[in-house]
């Protein structure tokens, strides 16, 4: 696998009116975390459904910083997916989410919504570099940036099956 770097920023947002988004793609995702790799890599498989077309990916990640990860990803077939799912971490349920990929000011955002919340979502943007300027959509209420906050990682959400309580008690 070729080494790639993923640089992204993540935001906790109020669940937006998805009709206002310039949606390019809507994806149903089942993300299963696997036992860690030999060198401590975080491993996962995804089953993705876009308008009835199903695809599968295998990913390994090594966290370089709060914003940057070494990410190696490849497409796999259904048979390999089913074999890898057998290596799932037993203490984690799969993450089920719907992703809306949308464009705002020539930036492609991903908005992840989860079945356990109809009031909160996670919005992320992949960047070319850590200093890149971001133009946040003015029609989405950004509650706070959660880049690097492990409480909002997909693994944490899979364990809790809810968003973490905010220090102010406003979020549940």
PDB file of C-alpha atoms in Angstrom, residues 50-162:
ATOM      1  CA  UNK A  50     -24.386   4.900  -2.792  1.00  0.00           C
ATOM      2  CA  UNK A  51     -27.778   4.631  -4.493  1.00  0.00           C
ATOM      3  CA  UNK A  52     -27.761   0.831  -4.285  1.00  0.00           C
ATOM      4  CA  UNK A  53     -24.157   0.426  -5.446  1.00  0.00           C
ATOM      5  CA  UNK A  54     -22.182  -1.232  -2.654  1.00  0.00           C
ATOM      6  CA  UNK A  55     -18.410  -0.974  -2.273  1.00  0.00           C
ATOM      7  CA  UNK A  56     -15.952  -2.033   0.416  1.00  0.00           C
ATOM      8  CA  UNK A  57     -12.688  -0.555   1.699  1.00  0.00           C
ATOM      9  CA  UNK A  58      -9.959  -1.577   4.107  1.00  0.00           C
ATOM     10  CA  UNK A  59      -8.075   1.205   5.931  1.00  0.00           C
ATOM     11  CA  UNK A  60      -5.054   1.408   8.222  1.00  0.00           C
ATOM     12  CA  UNK A  61      -4.317   4.654  10.114  1.00  0.00           C
ATOM     13  CA  UNK A  62      -1.401   5.874  12.183  1.00  0.00           C
ATOM     14  CA  UNK A  63      -1.988   9.138  14.069  1.00  0.00           C
ATOM     15  CA  UNK A  64       0.808  11.645  13.350  1.00  0.00           C
ATOM     16  CA  UNK A  65      -0.813  14.708  15.007  1.00  0.00           C
ATOM     17  CA  UNK A  66      -4.278  15.899  16.003  1.00  0.00           C
ATOM     18  CA  UNK A  67      -4.876  17.053  12.416  1.00  0.00           C
ATOM     19  CA  UNK A  68      -2.729  14.639  10.375  1.00  0.00           C
ATOM     20  CA  UNK A  69      -2.864  10.879   9.993  1.00  0.00           C
ATOM     21  CA  UNK A  70      -0.958   8.450   7.838  1.00  0.00           C
ATOM     22  CA  UNK A  71      -3.760   6.681   6.002  1.00  0.00           C
ATOM     23  CA  UNK A  72      -3.492   3.666   3.758  1.00  0.00           C
ATOM     24  CA  UNK A  73      -6.701   2.582   2.101  1.00  0.00           C
ATOM     25  CA  UNK A  74      -7.617   0.097  -0.588  1.00  0.00           C
ATOM     26  CA  UNK A  75     -10.752  -1.284  -2.181  1.00  0.00           C
ATOM     27  CA  UNK A  76     -11.637  -4.842  -1.276  1.00  0.00           C
ATOM     28  CA  UNK A  77     -14.283  -7.256  -2.479  1.00  0.00           C
ATOM     29  CA  UNK A  78     -17.224  -8.627  -0.516  1.00  0.00           C
ATOM     30  CA  UNK A  79     -15.444 -11.913   0.298  1.00  0.00           C
ATOM     31  CA  UNK A  80     -12.410 -10.142   1.801  1.00  0.00           C
ATOM     32  CA  UNK A  81     -14.726  -7.781   3.683  1.00  0.00           C
ATOM     33  CA  UNK A  82     -16.562 -10.743   5.230  1.00  0.00           C
ATOM     34  CA  UNK A  83     -13.246 -12.345   6.251  1.00  0.00           C
ATOM     35  CA  UNK A  84     -11.934  -9.119   7.795  1.00  0.00           C
ATOM     36  CA  UNK A  85     -15.177  -8.433   9.704  1.00  0.00           C
ATOM     37  CA  UNK A  86     -14.416 -11.602  11.665  1.00  0.00           C
ATOM     38  CA  UNK A  87     -11.422  -9.687  13.122  1.00  0.00           C
ATOM     39  CA  UNK A  88     -13.706  -6.984  14.565  1.00  0.00           C
ATOM     40  CA  UNK A  89     -12.923  -5.582  17.999  1.00  0.00           C
ATOM     41  CA  UNK A  90     -15.366  -7.393  20.250  1.00  0.00           C
ATOM     42  CA  UNK A  91     -15.931  -4.390  22.532  1.00  0.00           C
ATOM     43  CA  UNK A  92     -17.022  -2.086  19.687  1.00  0.00           C
ATOM     44  CA  UNK A  93     -20.235  -2.048  17.738  1.00  0.00           C
ATOM     45  CA  UNK A  94     -19.995  -1.010  14.095  1.00  0.00           C
ATOM     46  CA  UNK A  95     -20.484   2.696  13.430  1.00  0.00           C
ATOM     47  CA  UNK A  96     -23.545   3.272  11.290  1.00  0.00           C
ATOM     48  CA  UNK A  97     -23.802   6.683   9.679  1.00  0.00           C
ATOM     49  CA  UNK A  98     -25.101   8.547   6.692  1.00  0.00           C
ATOM     50  CA  UNK A  99     -22.600  10.836   4.999  1.00  0.00           C
ATOM     51  CA  UNK A 100     -23.581  13.828   2.925  1.00  0.00           C
ATOM     52  CA  UNK A 101     -20.768  15.100   0.700  1.00  0.00           C
ATOM     53  CA  UNK A 102     -21.439  18.705  -0.231  1.00  0.00           C
ATOM     54  CA  UNK A 103     -19.672  21.680  -1.710  1.00  0.00           C
ATOM     55  CA  UNK A 104     -19.364  25.173  -0.258  1.00  0.00           C
ATOM     56  CA  UNK A 105     -17.033  27.812  -1.753  1.00  0.00           C
ATOM     57  CA  UNK A 106     -15.047  25.221  -3.730  1.00  0.00           C
ATOM     58  CA  UNK A 107     -14.492  23.058  -0.633  1.00  0.00           C
ATOM     59  CA  UNK A 108     -15.896  19.555  -0.264  1.00  0.00           C
ATOM     60  CA  UNK A 109     -17.290  18.901   3.201  1.00  0.00           C
ATOM     61  CA  UNK A 110     -18.479  15.601   4.629  1.00  0.00           C
ATOM     62  CA  UNK A 111     -21.390  15.708   7.049  1.00  0.00           C
ATOM     63  CA  UNK A 112     -21.835  12.525   9.083  1.00  0.00           C
ATOM     64  CA  UNK A 113     -25.201  11.908  10.712  1.00  0.00           C
ATOM     65  CA  UNK A 114     -25.842   9.092  13.154  1.00  0.00           C
ATOM     66  CA  UNK A 115     -29.019   7.155  14.016  1.00  0.00           C
ATOM     67  CA  UNK A 116     -28.616   7.985  17.727  1.00  0.00           C
ATOM     68  CA  UNK A 117     -28.986  11.762  17.232  1.00  0.00           C
ATOM     69  CA  UNK A 118     -31.382  13.938  15.297  1.00  0.00           C
ATOM     70  CA  UNK A 119     -29.899  17.155  16.701  1.00  0.00           C
ATOM     71  CA  UNK A 120     -26.107  16.798  16.232  1.00  0.00           C
ATOM     72  CA  UNK A 121     -23.766  15.807  13.409  1.00  0.00           C
ATOM     73  CA  UNK A 122     -20.048  15.854  12.610  1.00  0.00           C
ATOM     74  CA  UNK A 123     -18.776  17.927   9.687  1.00  0.00           C
ATOM     75  CA  UNK A 124     -15.256  17.484   8.379  1.00  0.00           C
ATOM     76  CA  UNK A 125     -13.082  18.920   5.676  1.00  0.00           C
ATOM     77  CA  UNK A 126      -9.934  17.373   4.231  1.00  0.00           C
ATOM     78  CA  UNK A 127      -7.166  19.913   3.732  1.00  0.00           C
ATOM     79  CA  UNK A 128      -4.107  20.185   1.537  1.00  0.00           C
ATOM     80  CA  UNK A 129      -2.056  21.473   4.501  1.00  0.00           C
ATOM     81  CA  UNK A 130      -2.599  22.226   8.193  1.00  0.00           C
ATOM     82  CA  UNK A 131      -2.606  26.014   7.651  1.00  0.00           C
ATOM     83  CA  UNK A 132      -5.184  26.048   4.838  1.00  0.00           C
ATOM     84  CA  UNK A 133      -7.933  28.637   5.280  1.00  0.00           C
ATOM     85  CA  UNK A 134     -11.404  27.196   5.799  1.00  0.00           C
ATOM     86  CA  UNK A 135     -14.666  28.814   4.773  1.00  0.00           C
ATOM     87  CA  UNK A 136     -17.381  27.325   6.968  1.00  0.00           C
ATOM     88  CA  UNK A 137     -20.913  27.283   5.531  1.00  0.00           C
ATOM     89  CA  UNK A 138     -22.868  30.198   7.009  1.00  0.00           C
ATOM     90  CA  UNK A 139     -26.081  28.154   7.028  1.00  0.00           C
ATOM     91  CA  UNK A 140     -24.661  25.487   9.372  1.00  0.00           C
ATOM     92  CA  UNK A 141     -24.479  26.138  13.111  1.00  0.00           C
ATOM     93  CA  UNK A 142     -20.970  25.104  14.186  1.00  0.00           C
ATOM     94  CA  UNK A 143     -21.046  24.330  17.907  1.00  0.00           C
ATOM     95  CA  UNK A 144     -17.313  23.795  18.261  1.00  0.00           C
ATOM     96  CA  UNK A 145     -14.232  22.406  16.589  1.00  0.00           C
ATOM     97  CA  UNK A 146     -13.555  18.802  17.613  1.00  0.00           C
ATOM     98  CA  UNK A 147     -10.389  18.115  15.611  1.00  0.00           C
ATOM     99  CA  UNK A 148      -8.253  15.754  17.673  1.00  0.00           C
ATOM    100  CA  UNK A 149     -10.865  15.417  20.440  1.00  0.00           C
ATOM    101  CA  UNK A 150     -10.969  11.676  21.077  1.00  0.00           C
ATOM    102  CA  UNK A 151     -14.429  11.962  22.718  1.00  0.00           C
ATOM    103  CA  UNK A 152     -15.838  12.592  19.223  1.00  0.00           C
ATOM    104  CA  UNK A 153     -13.881   9.930  17.352  1.00  0.00           C
ATOM    105  CA  UNK A 154     -15.878   7.259  15.573  1.00  0.00           C
ATOM    106  CA  UNK A 155     -14.502   4.686  18.012  1.00  0.00           C
ATOM    107  CA  UNK A 156     -15.774   6.695  21.001  1.00  0.00           C
ATOM    108  CA  UNK A 157     -19.151   7.175  19.339  1.00  0.00           C
ATOM    109  CA  UNK A 158     -19.314   3.435  18.629  1.00  0.00           C
ATOM    110  CA  UNK A 159     -18.648   2.661  22.297  1.00  0.00           C
ATOM    111  CA  UNK A 160     -21.116   5.203  23.696  1.00  0.00           C
ATOM    112  CA  UNK A 161     -23.741   5.121  20.927  1.00  0.00           C
ATOM    113  CA  UNK A 162     -24.306   8.810  21.671  1.00  0.00           C
TER     114      UNK A 162
END
